[in-house]
Amino acid sequence: MTLRAQGAADVDTVWQRYARPALWPTWAPQIRSVESEPELRAGMRGKVRPIAGPAVRFVVTAVDHEALTWTWRVQAGPFSLLLRHAVDRGGSAGAVTRLTVEGPAPVVLAYAPVARHALRRLVRP
């Protein structure tokens, strides 16, 4: 499943909100905190602590700071999701962000509304 959001935030701001995991809770309301290195890099491991439920382990599998893309694998209990993120210029309208989620269909479908809401907040100024 691929989700998109467009907003008035500039591309650099949106990328920094991705690239610095400590900022994730500022735009993803489902995240309480993140335990990780300060900046995204391939091979980085960490934990996301959600508002409710147990911590979720992750590993960042790819980062391209020039192309503004990154991919991570999240392990939530018995389920694994692969999430691919990208930031594009939205012309005069700011930035566009894309998220492609791969995993078990019921989990992906359940996560979609939460992800859509977070992406909309990500691209706000």
Coordinates of N, CA and C in Angstrom, one line a residue:
M1 N 0.9 -1.2 0.0 CA 0.0 0.0 0.0 C 0.9 1.2 0.0
T2 N 0.6 2.2 -0.9 CA 1.3 3.4 -0.9 C 0.4 4.6 -0.5
L3 N 0.9 5.4 0.4 CA 0.2 6.6 0.9 C 1.0 7.8 0.5
R4 N 0.3 8.9 0.3 CA 0.9 10.2 -0.1 C 0.3 11.3 0.7
A5 N 1.1 12.3 1.0 CA 0.6 13.6 1.6 C 1.3 14.7 1.1
Q6 N 0.7 15.8 0.8 CA 1.3 17.0 0.3 C 1.0 18.2 1.3
G7 N 2.0 19.0 1.6 CA 1.7 20.1 2.5 C 2.7 21.3 2.2
A8 N 2.5 22.3 3.0 CA 3.3 23.6 2.8 C 4.7 23.6 3.4
A9 N 5.0 22.6 4.2 CA 6.4 22.5 4.8 C 7.4 22.3 3.6
D10 N 8.5 23.0 3.8 CA 9.5 22.8 2.7 C 10.2 21.5 2.8
V11 N 10.8 21.1 1.7 CA 11.4 19.7 1.6 C 12.4 19.5 2.7
D12 N 13.3 20.5 2.9 CA 14.4 20.3 3.9 C 13.8 20.1 5.3
T13 N 12.8 20.8 5.6 CA 12.1 20.6 6.9 C 11.6 19.2 7.1
V14 N 10.9 18.8 6.0 CA 10.3 17.4 6.1 C 11.4 16.4 6.2
W15 N 12.5 16.5 5.4 CA 13.5 15.5 5.5 C 14.2 15.5 6.9
Q16 N 14.4 16.6 7.5 CA 15.0 16.7 8.8 C 14.1 16.0 9.9
R17 N 12.8 16.2 9.7 CA 11.8 15.5 10.6 C 11.9 14.0 10.5
Y18 N 12.3 13.5 9.3 CA 12.6 12.0 9.1 C 13.9 11.7 9.6
A19 N 14.9 12.5 9.2 CA 16.3 12.1 9.5 C 16.8 12.1 10.9
R20 N 16.0 12.8 11.8 CA 16.3 12.9 13.2 C 15.2 12.2 14.0
P21 N 15.4 10.9 14.3 CA 14.4 10.2 15.0 C 13.8 10.8 16.3
A22 N 14.6 11.6 16.9 CA 14.0 12.3 18.1 C 12.9 13.2 17.8
L23 N 12.8 13.6 16.5 CA 11.7 14.5 16.0 C 10.4 13.7 15.7
W24 N 10.5 12.4 15.5 CA 9.4 11.6 15.1 C 8.1 11.9 15.9
P25 N 8.2 11.9 17.2 CA 7.0 12.2 18.0 C 6.3 13.5 17.8
T26 N 7.0 14.5 17.2 CA 6.5 15.8 16.9 C 5.4 15.8 15.8
W27 N 5.5 14.8 14.9 CA 4.6 14.7 13.8 C 3.8 13.4 13.7
A28 N 4.3 12.4 14.4 CA 3.6 11.0 14.5 C 3.0 10.9 15.8
P29 N 1.8 11.2 16.0 CA 1.2 11.2 17.3 C 1.1 9.8 18.0
Q30 N 1.3 8.8 17.2 CA 1.2 7.4 17.8 C 2.6 7.1 18.5
I31 N 3.6 7.9 18.3 CA 4.9 7.6 18.9 C 5.1 8.5 20.1
R32 N 5.5 7.8 21.2 CA 5.8 8.6 22.4 C 7.3 9.0 22.5
S33 N 8.2 8.0 22.1 CA 9.6 8.3 22.0 C 10.3 7.3 21.1
V34 N 11.6 7.6 20.8 CA 12.4 6.8 20.0 C 13.7 6.6 20.7
E35 N 14.2 5.4 20.7 CA 15.5 5.1 21.2 C 16.4 4.7 20.0
S36 N 17.3 5.6 19.7 CA 18.2 5.3 18.5 C 19.3 6.3 18.4
E37 N 20.1 6.1 17.4 CA 21.2 7.1 17.1 C 20.5 8.4 16.8
P38 N 21.3 9.5 16.8 CA 20.6 10.8 16.5 C 20.2 11.1 15.1
E39 N 20.8 10.4 14.1 CA 20.5 10.6 12.7 C 20.4 9.3 11.9
L40 N 19.5 9.2 11.0 CA 19.3 8.0 10.2 C 20.5 7.6 9.5
R41 N 20.8 6.3 9.5 CA 21.9 5.7 8.7 C 21.5 4.3 8.5
A42 N 21.9 3.7 7.3 CA 21.7 2.3 7.1 C 22.3 1.5 8.1
G43 N 21.6 0.5 8.6 CA 22.1 -0.4 9.7 C 21.7 0.0 11.1
M44 N 21.2 1.3 11.2 CA 20.8 1.8 12.5 C 19.7 0.9 13.1
R45 N 19.8 0.6 14.4 CA 18.8 -0.2 15.1 C 18.2 0.7 16.2
G46 N 17.0 0.4 16.6 CA 16.4 1.2 17.7 C 15.1 0.6 18.1
K47 N 14.4 1.4 18.9 CA 13.0 1.0 19.4 C 12.2 2.3 19.3
V48 N 10.9 2.1 18.9 CA 9.9 3.1 18.9 C 9.0 2.7 20.1
R49 N 8.8 3.7 21.0 CA 7.8 3.5 22.1 C 6.5 4.1 21.7
P50 N 5.5 3.4 21.4 CA 4.2 4.0 21.1 C 3.5 4.5 22.3
I51 N 2.4 5.3 22.0 CA 1.6 5.8 23.1 C 1.0 4.7 23.9
A52 N 0.6 3.6 23.2 CA 0.0 2.5 23.9 C 0.7 1.2 23.3
G53 N 0.9 0.3 24.2 CA 1.5 -1.0 23.8 C 3.0 -1.1 24.0
P54 N 3.5 -2.2 23.7 CA 5.0 -2.5 23.9 C 5.8 -1.7 22.8
A55 N 7.1 -1.6 23.2 CA 8.1 -1.0 22.2 C 8.2 -1.9 21.0
V56 N 8.5 -1.2 19.9 CA 8.6 -1.9 18.6 C 10.0 -1.7 18.1
R57 N 10.7 -2.8 17.8 CA 12.1 -2.8 17.3 C 12.1 -2.5 15.8
F58 N 13.2 -1.8 15.4 CA 13.4 -1.5 14.0 C 14.8 -1.5 13.6
V59 N 15.0 -1.7 12.3 CA 16.4 -1.5 11.7 C 16.2 -0.7 10.4
V60 N 17.0 0.3 10.2 CA 17.0 1.1 9.0 C 17.8 0.3 8.0
T61 N 17.2 0.0 6.9 CA 17.9 -0.9 5.9 C 18.5 0.0 4.8
A62 N 18.1 1.2 4.5 CA 18.7 2.0 3.5 C 18.3 3.5 3.8
V63 N 19.3 4.4 3.5 CA 19.1 5.8 3.6 C 19.8 6.5 2.4
D64 N 19.2 7.4 1.7 CA 19.8 8.2 0.7 C 19.5 9.6 1.0
H65 N 20.4 10.3 1.6 CA 20.2 11.7 2.0 C 20.1 12.6 0.8
E66 N 20.7 12.3 -0.3 CA 20.6 13.1 -1.6 C 19.2 12.9 -2.2
A67 N 18.8 11.6 -2.3 CA 17.5 11.3 -3.0 C 16.3 11.5 -2.0
L68 N 16.6 11.7 -0.7 CA 15.6 11.9 0.3 C 14.7 10.7 0.4
T69 N 15.3 9.5 0.5 CA 14.6 8.3 0.7 C 15.2 7.5 1.8
W70 N 14.3 6.7 2.5 CA 14.9 5.8 3.5 C 13.9 4.6 3.7
T71 N 14.4 3.5 4.1 CA 13.6 2.3 4.3 C 14.0 1.7 5.6
W72 N 12.9 1.1 6.3 CA 13.2 0.5 7.6 C 12.3 -0.7 7.7
R73 N 12.7 -1.7 8.5 CA 11.9 -2.9 8.8 C 11.6 -2.8 10.3
V74 N 10.3 -2.9 10.6 CA 9.7 -2.8 11.9 C 9.2 -4.2 12.3
Q75 N 9.6 -4.6 13.5 CA 9.1 -5.9 14.1 C 8.1 -5.6 15.2
A76 N 6.9 -5.9 15.0 CA 5.8 -5.7 16.0 C 5.3 -7.0 16.4
G77 N 5.8 -7.6 17.5 CA 5.3 -8.9 17.9 C 5.7 -9.9 16.8
P78 N 4.8 -10.7 16.3 CA 5.1 -11.7 15.3 C 5.1 -11.1 13.9
F79 N 4.8 -9.8 13.7 CA 4.6 -9.2 12.4 C 5.8 -8.3 12.1
S80 N 6.2 -8.4 10.8 CA 7.2 -7.6 10.3 C 6.7 -6.7 9.2
L81 N 7.0 -5.4 9.2 CA 6.6 -4.5 8.1 C 7.8 -3.9 7.5
L82 N 7.8 -3.7 6.2 CA 8.8 -3.0 5.5 C 8.2 -1.6 5.1
L83 N 8.8 -0.5 5.5 CA 8.3 0.8 5.2 C 9.3 1.6 4.4
R84 N 8.9 2.1 3.2 CA 9.8 2.9 2.3 C 9.2 4.3 2.3
H85 N 10.1 5.2 2.7 CA 9.7 6.6 2.7 C 10.4 7.4 1.6
A86 N 9.8 8.5 1.1 CA 10.4 9.4 0.2 C 9.8 10.8 0.3
V87 N 10.6 11.8 0.1 CA 10.2 13.2 0.1 C 10.5 13.8 -1.3
D88 N 9.5 14.4 -1.9 CA 9.6 15.1 -3.2 C 9.2 16.5 -3.1
R89 N 9.7 17.3 -4.0 CA 9.3 18.7 -4.1 C 7.9 18.7 -4.6
G90 N 7.0 19.5 -4.0 CA 5.6 19.6 -4.4 C 5.4 20.9 -5.2
G91 N 6.4 21.4 -5.8 CA 6.2 22.7 -6.5 C 6.0 23.8 -5.6
S92 N 5.1 24.7 -5.9 CA 4.9 25.9 -5.0 C 4.2 25.5 -3.7
A93 N 3.7 24.2 -3.7 CA 2.9 23.8 -2.6 C 3.7 23.1 -1.5
G94 N 5.0 23.2 -1.5 CA 5.9 22.6 -0.5 C 6.4 21.3 -0.8
A95 N 6.1 20.3 0.1 CA 6.7 19.0 0.0 C 5.6 17.9 -0.2
V96 N 6.0 16.8 -0.8 CA 5.1 15.6 -0.9 C 5.9 14.5 -0.3
T97 N 5.3 13.7 0.5 CA 5.9 12.6 1.1 C 5.1 11.3 0.7
R98 N 5.9 10.2 0.5 CA 5.3 9.0 0.1 C 5.7 7.9 1.1
L99 N 4.8 7.0 1.4 CA 5.1 5.9 2.2 C 4.5 4.6 1.6
T100 N 5.4 3.6 1.3 CA 4.9 2.3 0.8 C 5.1 1.3 2.0
V101 N 4.1 0.6 2.3 CA 4.1 -0.3 3.4 C 3.9 -1.7 2.9
E102 N 4.8 -2.6 3.2 CA 4.7 -4.0 2.8 C 4.6 -4.9 4.1
G103 N 3.7 -5.8 4.1 CA 3.5 -6.7 5.2 C 2.2 -7.5 5.1
P104 N 1.8 -8.2 6.2 CA 0.5 -8.9 6.2 C -0.6 -7.9 5.9
A105 N -1.5 -8.2 5.0 CA -2.6 -7.3 4.6 C -3.4 -6.7 5.8
P106 N -3.8 -7.6 6.8 CA -4.6 -7.0 7.9 C -3.8 -6.0 8.7
V107 N -2.5 -6.2 8.9 CA -1.7 -5.3 9.6 C -1.5 -4.0 8.8
V108 N -1.2 -4.1 7.6 CA -1.1 -2.9 6.7 C -2.4 -2.1 6.7
L109 N -3.5 -2.7 6.5 CA -4.8 -2.0 6.5 C -5.1 -1.3 7.8
A110 N -4.7 -2.0 8.9 CA -5.0 -1.4 10.2 C -4.1 -0.2 10.5
Y111 N -2.9 -0.2 9.9 CA -1.9 0.8 10.1 C -2.1 2.0 9.2
A112 N -2.8 1.8 8.1 CA -3.0 2.9 7.1 C -3.6 4.2 7.6
P113 N -4.7 4.2 8.4 CA -5.2 5.4 8.9 C -4.3 6.2 9.8
V114 N -3.6 5.5 10.6 CA -2.6 6.1 11.6 C -1.5 6.7 10.8
A115 N -1.0 6.0 9.8 CA 0.1 6.5 8.9 C -0.3 7.7 8.1
R116 N -1.5 7.6 7.6 CA -2.0 8.8 6.8 C -2.1 10.0 7.6
H117 N -2.6 9.9 8.8 CA -2.7 11.1 9.7 C -1.3 11.6 10.0
A118 N -0.3 10.7 10.3 CA 1.0 11.2 10.7 C 1.7 11.9 9.4
L119 N 1.5 11.3 8.3 CA 2.1 11.9 7.1 C 1.5 13.3 6.8
R120 N 0.3 13.5 7.1 CA -0.3 14.9 6.9 C 0.3 15.8 7.9
R121 N 0.6 15.4 9.1 CA 1.2 16.3 10.1 C 2.7 16.5 9.7
L122 N 3.4 15.5 9.1 CA 4.7 15.6 8.7 C 5.0 16.8 7.7
V123 N 4.0 17.0 6.8 CA 4.2 18.0 5.8 C 3.6 19.4 6.1
R124 N 3.1 19.5 7.3 CA 2.6 20.8 7.8 C 3.8 21.7 8.1
P125 N 3.6 23.0 7.9 CA 4.7 24.0 8.2 C 5.0 24.0 9.7

